Amino acid sequence: MSALLSVTCAVPAAGAVLTAALPAGTTDARRRTTKAVAICVSAVTLALAAVVATRFEPEGPRYQLTESYSWIRSFGISFSLGVDGIGAVLALLTAVLVPIVMLASWHDADPAPAAPGAAADPTFERRRRTQAFFALILAVEAMVIVSFYATDVFLFYVFFEAMLIPMYFLIGGFGDRAGGPDSARQRSYAAVKFLLYNLLGGLVMLAAVIGLYVIAQDQGFGTFDLPTLSSAVADGRLVIGGTAEKALFLGFFFAFAVKAPLWPLHTWLPNAMGESTAGTAVLITAVVDKVGTFAMLRFCLGLFPDASKTFAPAILVLSVIGIVYGALLAVGQKDIKRLVAYASISHFGFIIMGIFAMTSQGQSGATLYMVNHGISTAAWMLVAGFLISRRGSRLIADYGGVQKVAPVLAGTFLVGGLATLSLPGLAPFVSEFLVLVGTFTRYPAIGIVATFGIVLAALYALVLYQRTMTGPVKEGVRGMHDLKVRELVVVAPLLALTVLLGVYPKPLTDLVNPSVDATLSQVHQTDPAPAHPVAADSADATSGGEHK
């Protein structure tokens, strides 16, 4: 039994403890040491996650590199890990983004400069200790990776909830310095709202987890092992009654829809992203929220196939509302970071729509969308953070003419915006196209309405660029400097991946497609037949009959 998955999870967890134990960052030398340790740990984690992804064999068993250690034997709970193609890709995405976030947030935990002649605020110094900030990031990384690798339902639940704790402190304790005089209160409000929403979802899920265990135990399956339970459901050895299955599905789905987030459970996200640092905002939308959409595929469809099909039309309606609603509110935003947050709500609508369209194109596109959205939104948000840190304001109206004084910053911001609107040739286009095609083949009306989200995305992305980067140079922008070397190192790999996966997504599709096929077989779904099979057969006979 290989211990590769355990080691991959343990490295950032141990790194978080080590970083937190370092001396307080009261001097520049100590802060540099803390940052160096954290970035080295994240680099090792990236290497391990890459090894996991490369060792995964798409033609092999669904769950590979499995390992299991007894935890609470009397309830059949174990520390069980195993990776499928989707989990391997999303864990690798997490490992890629964390060191980038650390580099982008290099000075976010440094004490604010004191006014001339004034002493540094010791309370502020304690709250923004560098080692605490980077330790929390590593803790989030460890818990998210465990969630992607966990094959025990209870183990997944524990880490699904535990990741809320470090995220709460990152939002509330290390918020955006451009938030104005009332920023501390706004950060606290955003952090509490994030925590309460997700805790409520977690409590509902806990009731469903317990209910699942009781029903399974009554039928001789006293375990939380996901492969055992899902295979028993698929072949009829574990029968969950109609009403019970629907209730359990809704319990799981509610928690995942809050974290994703899906309209109308989305309202915590604009506050959390708006009041966070740019790096923390990336962790929220590109890393933590992906656990929710991933879990819909793995748990909702795997354990409750009939209920998934029953509720799919209603979920698709909520998804398409979220697509249009999020895009419309993004168009009307005055705050740059809240605009990106509402754009993410629209994108999560596409992801969830692809999942519950229950076609191979839709689910492959949804999985790719999780990755591509994480990369493109990280680039857009981090460049926005660099812009905001220079001007000290999140308001769009405070900018203008940036491209004349900082052309590289403006150019990278444009590429991030073009990726967000799914420009052909960039990574999000591939995934959005697959989601729309997969949805249209089974639910054409939903697919047609969802296309309005693309039009609105072009509007909010290009208007934001026009208002901030073009036109006359505003007074507060005149002395703005361009991207530094560290900031270029942050942005360059994200833009490179955006282009690479836009023209050559095959490495990702090869990994995720077997898992998508396995998920569809669990819910007993196949792709819809062509609308005009007779015409298709005639065309085939005309063009290629001589080869038969």
PDB file of N, CA, C and O in Angstrom, residues 353-421:
ATOM      1  N   MET A 353     -24.349  23.589 -13.922  1.00  0.00           N
ATOM      2  CA  MET A 353     -25.193  23.223 -15.059  1.00  0.00           C
ATOM      3  C   MET A 353     -24.586  22.051 -15.824  1.00  0.00           C
ATOM      4  O   MET A 353     -25.287  21.105 -16.209  1.00  0.00           O
ATOM      5  N   GLY A 354     -23.285  22.085 -16.038  1.00  0.00           N
ATOM      6  CA  GLY A 354     -22.625  20.989 -16.738  1.00  0.00           C
ATOM      7  C   GLY A 354     -22.706  19.683 -15.978  1.00  0.00           C
ATOM      8  O   GLY A 354     -22.884  18.607 -16.581  1.00  0.00           O
ATOM      9  N   ILE A 355     -22.592  19.752 -14.648  1.00  0.00           N
ATOM     10  CA  ILE A 355     -22.662  18.535 -13.840  1.00  0.00           C
ATOM     11  C   ILE A 355     -24.034  17.880 -13.960  1.00  0.00           C
ATOM     12  O   ILE A 355     -24.147  16.664 -14.184  1.00  0.00           O
ATOM     13  N   PHE A 356     -25.099  18.676 -13.824  1.00  0.00           N
ATOM     14  CA  PHE A 356     -26.441  18.091 -13.760  1.00  0.00           C
ATOM     15  C   PHE A 356     -27.118  17.995 -15.129  1.00  0.00           C
ATOM     16  O   PHE A 356     -28.251  17.528 -15.207  1.00  0.00           O
ATOM     17  N   ALA A 357     -26.429  18.421 -16.201  1.00  0.00           N
ATOM     18  CA  ALA A 357     -26.925  18.074 -17.534  1.00  0.00           C
ATOM     19  C   ALA A 357     -26.806  16.574 -17.767  1.00  0.00           C
ATOM     20  O   ALA A 357     -27.521  15.998 -18.589  1.00  0.00           O
ATOM     21  N   MET A 358     -25.870  15.940 -17.039  1.00  0.00           N
ATOM     22  CA  MET A 358     -25.671  14.493 -17.075  1.00  0.00           C
ATOM     23  C   MET A 358     -25.394  13.981 -18.479  1.00  0.00           C
ATOM     24  O   MET A 358     -26.003  13.010 -18.954  1.00  0.00           O
ATOM     25  N   THR A 359     -24.470  14.667 -19.149  1.00  0.00           N
ATOM     26  CA  THR A 359     -23.937  14.190 -20.409  1.00  0.00           C
ATOM     27  C   THR A 359     -22.418  14.169 -20.288  1.00  0.00           C
ATOM     28  O   THR A 359     -21.843  14.864 -19.441  1.00  0.00           O
ATOM     29  N   SER A 360     -21.773  13.384 -21.134  1.00  0.00           N
ATOM     30  CA  SER A 360     -20.318  13.296 -21.037  1.00  0.00           C
ATOM     31  C   SER A 360     -19.667  14.632 -21.373  1.00  0.00           C
ATOM     32  O   SER A 360     -18.702  15.037 -20.711  1.00  0.00           O
ATOM     33  N   GLN A 361     -20.201  15.348 -22.378  1.00  0.00           N
ATOM     34  CA  GLN A 361     -19.631  16.655 -22.701  1.00  0.00           C
ATOM     35  C   GLN A 361     -19.831  17.634 -21.556  1.00  0.00           C
ATOM     36  O   GLN A 361     -18.926  18.401 -21.203  1.00  0.00           O
ATOM     37  N   GLY A 362     -21.025  17.629 -20.960  1.00  0.00           N
ATOM     38  CA  GLY A 362     -21.325  18.563 -19.883  1.00  0.00           C
ATOM     39  C   GLY A 362     -20.447  18.341 -18.672  1.00  0.00           C
ATOM     40  O   GLY A 362     -19.901  19.295 -18.101  1.00  0.00           O
ATOM     41  N   GLN A 363     -20.288  17.082 -18.260  1.00  0.00           N
ATOM     42  CA  GLN A 363     -19.505  16.817 -17.062  1.00  0.00           C
ATOM     43  C   GLN A 363     -18.010  16.960 -17.310  1.00  0.00           C
ATOM     44  O   GLN A 363     -17.284  17.427 -16.429  1.00  0.00           O
ATOM     45  N   SER A 364     -17.534  16.589 -18.493  1.00  0.00           N
ATOM     46  CA  SER A 364     -16.133  16.853 -18.811  1.00  0.00           C
ATOM     47  C   SER A 364     -15.878  18.354 -18.840  1.00  0.00           C
ATOM     48  O   SER A 364     -14.870  18.837 -18.314  1.00  0.00           O
ATOM     49  N   GLY A 365     -16.801  19.094 -19.456  1.00  0.00           N
ATOM     50  CA  GLY A 365     -16.665  20.546 -19.484  1.00  0.00           C
ATOM     51  C   GLY A 365     -16.717  21.161 -18.105  1.00  0.00           C
ATOM     52  O   GLY A 365     -15.967  22.092 -17.796  1.00  0.00           O
ATOM     53  N   ALA A 366     -17.583  20.638 -17.234  1.00  0.00           N
ATOM     54  CA  ALA A 366     -17.683  21.171 -15.874  1.00  0.00           C
ATOM     55  C   ALA A 366     -16.386  20.949 -15.106  1.00  0.00           C
ATOM     56  O   ALA A 366     -15.921  21.836 -14.377  1.00  0.00           O
ATOM     57  N   THR A 367     -15.793  19.758 -15.266  1.00  0.00           N
ATOM     58  CA  THR A 367     -14.531  19.484 -14.581  1.00  0.00           C
ATOM     59  C   THR A 367     -13.416  20.383 -15.107  1.00  0.00           C
ATOM     60  O   THR A 367     -12.639  20.952 -14.332  1.00  0.00           O
ATOM     61  N   LEU A 368     -13.337  20.528 -16.435  1.00  0.00           N
ATOM     62  CA  LEU A 368     -12.352  21.444 -17.001  1.00  0.00           C
ATOM     63  C   LEU A 368     -12.616  22.879 -16.551  1.00  0.00           C
ATOM     64  O   LEU A 368     -11.681  23.654 -16.321  1.00  0.00           O
ATOM     65  N   TYR A 369     -13.885  23.230 -16.427  1.00  0.00           N
ATOM     66  CA  TYR A 369     -14.246  24.579 -15.999  1.00  0.00           C
ATOM     67  C   TYR A 369     -13.725  24.854 -14.588  1.00  0.00           C
ATOM     68  O   TYR A 369     -13.295  25.973 -14.276  1.00  0.00           O
ATOM     69  N   MET A 370     -13.794  23.848 -13.719  1.00  0.00           N
ATOM     70  CA  MET A 370     -13.255  24.034 -12.366  1.00  0.00           C
ATOM     71  C   MET A 370     -11.790  24.427 -12.423  1.00  0.00           C
ATOM     72  O   MET A 370     -11.338  25.332 -11.699  1.00  0.00           O
ATOM     73  N   VAL A 371     -11.041  23.748 -13.289  1.00  0.00           N
ATOM     74  CA  VAL A 371      -9.607  24.035 -13.411  1.00  0.00           C
ATOM     75  C   VAL A 371      -9.387  25.377 -14.097  1.00  0.00           C
ATOM     76  O   VAL A 371      -8.647  26.238 -13.612  1.00  0.00           O
ATOM     77  N   ASN A 372     -10.026  25.573 -15.235  1.00  0.00           N
ATOM     78  CA  ASN A 372      -9.788  26.772 -16.028  1.00  0.00           C
ATOM     79  C   ASN A 372     -10.276  28.033 -15.330  1.00  0.00           C
ATOM     80  O   ASN A 372      -9.639  29.087 -15.415  1.00  0.00           O
ATOM     81  N   HIS A 373     -11.405  27.930 -14.639  1.00  0.00           N
ATOM     82  CA  HIS A 373     -11.874  29.073 -13.867  1.00  0.00           C
ATOM     83  C   HIS A 373     -10.894  29.403 -12.752  1.00  0.00           C
ATOM     84  O   HIS A 373     -10.614  30.573 -12.477  1.00  0.00           O
ATOM     85  N   GLY A 374     -10.361  28.371 -12.105  1.00  0.00           N
ATOM     86  CA  GLY A 374      -9.385  28.619 -11.045  1.00  0.00           C
ATOM     87  C   GLY A 374      -8.169  29.361 -11.549  1.00  0.00           C
ATOM     88  O   GLY A 374      -7.678  30.300 -10.909  1.00  0.00           O
ATOM     89  N   ILE A 375      -7.680  28.987 -12.729  1.00  0.00           N
ATOM     90  CA  ILE A 375      -6.475  29.625 -13.280  1.00  0.00           C
ATOM     91  C   ILE A 375      -6.772  31.040 -13.761  1.00  0.00           C
ATOM     92  O   ILE A 375      -6.068  31.992 -13.429  1.00  0.00           O
ATOM     93  N   SER A 376      -7.835  31.200 -14.560  1.00  0.00           N
ATOM     94  CA  SER A 376      -8.118  32.511 -15.153  1.00  0.00           C
ATOM     95  C   SER A 376      -8.569  33.522 -14.110  1.00  0.00           C
ATOM     96  O   SER A 376      -8.145  34.689 -14.143  1.00  0.00           O
ATOM     97  N   THR A 377      -9.409  33.098 -13.178  1.00  0.00           N
ATOM     98  CA  THR A 377      -9.862  34.031 -12.140  1.00  0.00           C
ATOM     99  C   THR A 377      -8.725  34.384 -11.195  1.00  0.00           C
ATOM    100  O   THR A 377      -8.650  35.528 -10.712  1.00  0.00           O
ATOM    101  N   ALA A 378      -7.832  33.440 -10.938  1.00  0.00           N
ATOM    102  CA  ALA A 378      -6.658  33.758 -10.115  1.00  0.00           C
ATOM    103  C   ALA A 378      -5.832  34.845 -10.786  1.00  0.00           C
ATOM    104  O   ALA A 378      -5.403  35.816 -10.130  1.00  0.00           O
ATOM    105  N   ALA A 379      -5.612  34.720 -12.088  1.00  0.00           N
ATOM    106  CA  ALA A 379      -4.833  35.736 -12.796  1.00  0.00           C
ATOM    107  C   ALA A 379      -5.526  37.088 -12.748  1.00  0.00           C
ATOM    108  O   ALA A 379      -4.895  38.124 -12.449  1.00  0.00           O
ATOM    109  N   TRP A 380      -6.824  37.107 -13.025  1.00  0.00           N
ATOM    110  CA  TRP A 380      -7.576  38.367 -13.063  1.00  0.00           C
ATOM    111  C   TRP A 380      -7.611  39.030 -11.684  1.00  0.00           C
ATOM    112  O   TRP A 380      -7.371  40.227 -11.548  1.00  0.00           O
ATOM    113  N   MET A 381      -7.884  38.232 -10.661  1.00  0.00           N
ATOM    114  CA  MET A 381      -7.993  38.788  -9.309  1.00  0.00           C
ATOM    115  C   MET A 381      -6.641  39.254  -8.783  1.00  0.00           C
ATOM    116  O   MET A 381      -6.545  40.308  -8.133  1.00  0.00           O
ATOM    117  N   LEU A 382      -5.592  38.505  -9.031  1.00  0.00           N
ATOM    118  CA  LEU A 382      -4.282  38.896  -8.508  1.00  0.00           C
ATOM    119  C   LEU A 382      -3.776  40.169  -9.177  1.00  0.00           C
ATOM    120  O   LEU A 382      -3.202  41.044  -8.508  1.00  0.00           O
ATOM    121  N   VAL A 383      -3.983  40.294 -10.490  1.00  0.00           N
ATOM    122  CA  VAL A 383      -3.593  41.542 -11.149  1.00  0.00           C
ATOM    123  C   VAL A 383      -4.449  42.697 -10.623  1.00  0.00           C
ATOM    124  O   VAL A 383      -3.946  43.811 -10.424  1.00  0.00           O
ATOM    125  N   ALA A 384      -5.732  42.430 -10.397  1.00  0.00           N
ATOM    126  CA  ALA A 384      -6.584  43.459  -9.789  1.00  0.00           C
ATOM    127  C   ALA A 384      -6.058  43.849  -8.412  1.00  0.00           C
ATOM    128  O   ALA A 384      -6.079  45.032  -8.041  1.00  0.00           O
ATOM    129  N   GLY A 385      -5.577  42.859  -7.654  1.00  0.00           N
ATOM    130  CA  GLY A 385      -5.000  43.162  -6.349  1.00  0.00           C
ATOM    131  C   GLY A 385      -3.754  44.027  -6.453  1.00  0.00           C
ATOM    132  O   GLY A 385      -3.558  44.954  -5.654  1.00  0.00           O
ATOM    133  N   PHE A 386      -2.904  43.738  -7.439  1.00  0.00           N
ATOM    134  CA  PHE A 386      -1.720  44.576  -7.653  1.00  0.00           C
ATOM    135  C   PHE A 386      -2.137  46.010  -7.999  1.00  0.00           C
ATOM    136  O   PHE A 386      -1.530  46.978  -7.538  1.00  0.00           O
ATOM    137  N   LEU A 387      -3.181  46.130  -8.815  1.00  0.00           N
ATOM    138  CA  LEU A 387      -3.679  47.454  -9.193  1.00  0.00           C
ATOM    139  C   LEU A 387      -4.206  48.206  -7.971  1.00  0.00           C
ATOM    140  O   LEU A 387      -3.874  49.381  -7.748  1.00  0.00           O
ATOM    141  N   ILE A 388      -5.007  47.520  -7.159  1.00  0.00           N
ATOM    142  CA  ILE A 388      -5.613  48.150  -5.989  1.00  0.00           C
ATOM    143  C   ILE A 388      -4.543  48.554  -4.974  1.00  0.00           C
ATOM    144  O   ILE A 388      -4.631  49.614  -4.348  1.00  0.00           O
ATOM    145  N   SER A 389      -3.524  47.726  -4.799  1.00  0.00           N
ATOM    146  CA  SER A 389      -2.473  48.055  -3.831  1.00  0.00           C
ATOM    147  C   SER A 389      -1.713  49.315  -4.231  1.00  0.00           C
ATOM    148  O   SER A 389      -1.201  50.037  -3.369  1.00  0.00           O
ATOM    149  N   ARG A 390      -1.650  49.614  -5.513  1.00  0.00           N
ATOM    150  CA  ARG A 390      -0.940  50.815  -5.963  1.00  0.00           C
ATOM    151  C   ARG A 390      -1.769  52.080  -5.747  1.00  0.00           C
ATOM    152  O   ARG A 390      -1.230  53.127  -5.397  1.00  0.00           O
ATOM    153  N   ARG A 391      -3.057  51.985  -5.962  1.00  0.00           N
ATOM    154  CA  ARG A 391      -3.927  53.165  -5.868  1.00  0.00           C
ATOM    155  C   ARG A 391      -4.562  53.313  -4.494  1.00  0.00           C
ATOM    156  O   ARG A 391      -4.937  54.419  -4.090  1.00  0.00           O
ATOM    157  N   GLY A 392      -4.713  52.179  -3.778  1.00  0.00           N
ATOM    158  CA  GLY A 392      -5.340  52.230  -2.464  1.00  0.00           C
ATOM    159  C   GLY A 392      -6.844  52.341  -2.506  1.00  0.00           C
ATOM    160  O   GLY A 392      -7.470  52.780  -1.539  1.00  0.00           O
ATOM    161  N   SER A 393      -7.448  51.919  -3.617  1.00  0.00           N
ATOM    162  CA  SER A 393      -8.906  52.006  -3.751  1.00  0.00           C
ATOM    163  C   SER A 393      -9.408  50.847  -4.587  1.00  0.00           C
ATOM    164  O   SER A 393      -8.756  50.421  -5.550  1.00  0.00           O
ATOM    165  N   ARG A 394     -10.588  50.346  -4.230  1.00  0.00           N
ATOM    166  CA  ARG A 394     -11.229  49.284  -5.009  1.00  0.00           C
ATOM    167  C   ARG A 394     -12.258  49.834  -5.987  1.00  0.00           C
ATOM    168  O   ARG A 394     -12.822  49.079  -6.771  1.00  0.00           O
ATOM    169  N   LEU A 395     -12.535  51.133  -5.946  1.00  0.00           N
ATOM    170  CA  LEU A 395     -13.585  51.722  -6.766  1.00  0.00           C
ATOM    171  C   LEU A 395     -13.120  51.904  -8.205  1.00  0.00           C
ATOM    172  O   LEU A 395     -12.055  52.477  -8.469  1.00  0.00           O
ATOM    173  N   ILE A 396     -13.934  51.450  -9.139  1.00  0.00           N
ATOM    174  CA  ILE A 396     -13.595  51.556 -10.556  1.00  0.00           C
ATOM    175  C   ILE A 396     -13.437  53.017 -10.966  1.00  0.00           C
ATOM    176  O   ILE A 396     -12.567  53.365 -11.776  1.00  0.00           O
ATOM    177  N   ALA A 397     -14.255  53.883 -10.396  1.00  0.00           N
ATOM    178  CA  ALA A 397     -14.238  55.297 -10.782  1.00  0.00           C
ATOM    179  C   ALA A 397     -12.927  55.995 -10.435  1.00  0.00           C
ATOM    180  O   ALA A 397     -12.648  57.077 -10.970  1.00  0.00           O
ATOM    181  N   ASP A 398     -12.138  55.412  -9.546  1.00  0.00           N
ATOM    182  CA  ASP A 398     -10.873  56.040  -9.158  1.00  0.00           C
ATOM    183  C   ASP A 398      -9.741  55.752 -10.142  1.00  0.00           C
ATOM    184  O   ASP A 398      -8.608  56.199  -9.932  1.00  0.00           O
ATOM    185  N   TYR A 399     -10.034  54.992 -11.190  1.00  0.00           N
ATOM    186  CA  TYR A 399      -8.989  54.605 -12.141  1.00  0.00           C
ATOM    187  C   TYR A 399      -9.297  55.180 -13.519  1.00  0.00           C
ATOM    188  O   TYR A 399     -10.433  55.529 -13.837  1.00  0.00           O
ATOM    189  N   GLY A 400      -8.271  55.210 -14.349  1.00  0.00           N
ATOM    190  CA  GLY A 400      -8.399  55.659 -15.723  1.00  0.00           C
ATOM    191  C   GLY A 400      -7.027  55.914 -16.311  1.00  0.00           C
ATOM    192  O   GLY A 400      -6.157  56.499 -15.654  1.00  0.00           O
ATOM    193  N   GLY A 401      -6.798  55.429 -17.519  1.00  0.00           N
ATOM    194  CA  GLY A 401      -5.529  55.665 -18.184  1.00  0.00           C
ATOM    195  C   GLY A 401      -4.368  54.848 -17.674  1.00  0.00           C
ATOM    196  O   GLY A 401      -3.205  55.196 -17.932  1.00  0.00           O
ATOM    197  N   VAL A 402      -4.639  53.747 -16.989  1.00  0.00           N
ATOM    198  CA  VAL A 402      -3.560  52.952 -16.405  1.00  0.00           C
ATOM    199  C   VAL A 402      -2.630  52.410 -17.485  1.00  0.00           C
ATOM    200  O   VAL A 402      -1.418  52.293 -17.279  1.00  0.00           O
ATOM    201  N   GLN A 403      -3.165  52.069 -18.654  1.00  0.00           N
ATOM    202  CA  GLN A 403      -2.321  51.478 -19.693  1.00  0.00           C
ATOM    203  C   GLN A 403      -1.220  52.429 -20.175  1.00  0.00           C
ATOM    204  O   GLN A 403      -0.220  51.991 -20.739  1.00  0.00           O
ATOM    205  N   LYS A 404      -1.388  53.720 -19.940  1.00  0.00           N
ATOM    206  CA  LYS A 404      -0.375  54.683 -20.368  1.00  0.00           C
ATOM    207  C   LYS A 404       0.793  54.763 -19.393  1.00  0.00           C
ATOM    208  O   LYS A 404       1.912  55.107 -19.793  1.00  0.00           O
ATOM    209  N   VAL A 405       0.567  54.434 -18.130  1.00  0.00           N
ATOM    210  CA  VAL A 405       1.635  54.517 -17.133  1.00  0.00           C
ATOM    211  C   VAL A 405       2.134  53.137 -16.705  1.00  0.00           C
ATOM    212  O   VAL A 405       3.258  53.007 -16.211  1.00  0.00           O
ATOM    213  N   ALA A 406       1.308  52.096 -16.874  1.00  0.00           N
ATOM    214  CA  ALA A 406       1.699  50.730 -16.499  1.00  0.00           C
ATOM    215  C   ALA A 406       1.201  49.764 -17.567  1.00  0.00           C
ATOM    216  O   ALA A 406       0.237  49.020 -17.350  1.00  0.00           O
ATOM    217  N   PRO A 407       1.818  49.745 -18.741  1.00  0.00           N
ATOM    218  CA  PRO A 407       1.296  48.951 -19.860  1.00  0.00           C
ATOM    219  C   PRO A 407       1.312  47.448 -19.617  1.00  0.00           C
ATOM    220  O   PRO A 407       0.417  46.733 -20.079  1.00  0.00           O
ATOM    221  N   VAL A 408       2.320  46.933 -18.905  1.00  0.00           N
ATOM    222  CA  VAL A 408       2.361  45.488 -18.650  1.00  0.00           C
ATOM    223  C   VAL A 408       1.230  45.088 -17.710  1.00  0.00           C
ATOM    224  O   VAL A 408       0.557  44.071 -17.922  1.00  0.00           O
ATOM    225  N   LEU A 409       1.002  45.878 -16.678  1.00  0.00           N
ATOM    226  CA  LEU A 409      -0.113  45.610 -15.767  1.00  0.00           C
ATOM    227  C   LEU A 409      -1.422  45.623 -16.539  1.00  0.00           C
ATOM    228  O   LEU A 409      -2.265  44.725 -16.374  1.00  0.00           O
ATOM    229  N   ALA A 410      -1.606  46.623 -17.393  1.00  0.00           N
ATOM    230  CA  ALA A 410      -2.837  46.712 -18.169  1.00  0.00           C
ATOM    231  C   ALA A 410      -2.975  45.525 -19.119  1.00  0.00           C
ATOM    232  O   ALA A 410      -4.077  44.971 -19.288  1.00  0.00           O
ATOM    233  N   GLY A 411      -1.880  45.116 -19.736  1.00  0.00           N
ATOM    234  CA  GLY A 411      -1.943  43.997 -20.666  1.00  0.00           C
ATOM    235  C   GLY A 411      -2.310  42.693 -19.983  1.00  0.00           C
ATOM    236  O   GLY A 411      -3.134  41.922 -20.499  1.00  0.00           O
ATOM    237  N   THR A 412      -1.709  42.414 -18.841  1.00  0.00           N
ATOM    238  CA  THR A 412      -2.046  41.180 -18.122  1.00  0.00           C
ATOM    239  C   THR A 412      -3.480  41.214 -17.609  1.00  0.00           C
ATOM    240  O   THR A 412      -4.174  40.196 -17.600  1.00  0.00           O
ATOM    241  N   PHE A 413      -3.936  42.408 -17.202  1.00  0.00           N
ATOM    242  CA  PHE A 413      -5.326  42.554 -16.760  1.00  0.00           C
ATOM    243  C   PHE A 413      -6.281  42.274 -17.918  1.00  0.00           C
ATOM    244  O   PHE A 413      -7.332  41.651 -17.739  1.00  0.00           O
ATOM    245  N   LEU A 414      -5.915  42.713 -19.111  1.00  0.00           N
ATOM    246  CA  LEU A 414      -6.749  42.465 -20.289  1.00  0.00           C
ATOM    247  C   LEU A 414      -6.820  40.979 -20.597  1.00  0.00           C
ATOM    248  O   LEU A 414      -7.903  40.446 -20.879  1.00  0.00           O
ATOM    249  N   VAL A 415      -5.691  40.289 -20.558  1.00  0.00           N
ATOM    250  CA  VAL A 415      -5.702  38.848 -20.854  1.00  0.00           C
ATOM    251  C   VAL A 415      -6.563  38.104 -19.828  1.00  0.00           C
ATOM    252  O   VAL A 415      -7.336  37.202 -20.180  1.00  0.00           O
ATOM    253  N   GLY A 416      -6.443  38.485 -18.548  1.00  0.00           N
ATOM    254  CA  GLY A 416      -7.290  37.867 -17.536  1.00  0.00           C
ATOM    255  C   GLY A 416      -8.764  38.106 -17.803  1.00  0.00           C
ATOM    256  O   GLY A 416      -9.593  37.198 -17.649  1.00  0.00           O
ATOM    257  N   GLY A 417      -9.110  39.319 -18.223  1.00  0.00           N
ATOM    258  CA  GLY A 417     -10.503  39.611 -18.550  1.00  0.00           C
ATOM    259  C   GLY A 417     -10.983  38.850 -19.772  1.00  0.00           C
ATOM    260  O   GLY A 417     -12.118  38.348 -19.802  1.00  0.00           O
ATOM    261  N   LEU A 418     -10.141  38.739 -20.795  1.00  0.00           N
ATOM    262  CA  LEU A 418     -10.519  37.998 -21.999  1.00  0.00           C
ATOM    263  C   LEU A 418     -10.715  36.516 -21.688  1.00  0.00           C
ATOM    264  O   LEU A 418     -11.592  35.861 -22.256  1.00  0.00           O
ATOM    265  N   ALA A 419      -9.889  35.979 -20.797  1.00  0.00           N
ATOM    266  CA  ALA A 419     -10.087  34.583 -20.385  1.00  0.00           C
ATOM    267  C   ALA A 419     -11.410  34.433 -19.645  1.00  0.00           C
ATOM    268  O   ALA A 419     -12.123  33.435 -19.827  1.00  0.00           O
ATOM    269  N   THR A 420     -11.762  35.412 -18.830  1.00  0.00           N
ATOM    270  CA  THR A 420     -13.017  35.347 -18.085  1.00  0.00           C
ATOM    271  C   THR A 420     -14.220  35.334 -19.013  1.00  0.00           C
ATOM    272  O   THR A 420     -15.220  34.665 -18.738  1.00  0.00           O
ATOM    273  N   LEU A 421     -14.151  36.064 -20.129  1.00  0.00           N
ATOM    274  CA  LEU A 421     -15.271  36.052 -21.072  1.00  0.00           C
ATOM    275  C   LEU A 421     -15.172  34.907 -22.073  1.00  0.00           C
ATOM    276  O   LEU A 421     -15.941  34.852 -23.037  1.00  0.00           O
TER     277      LEU A 421
END
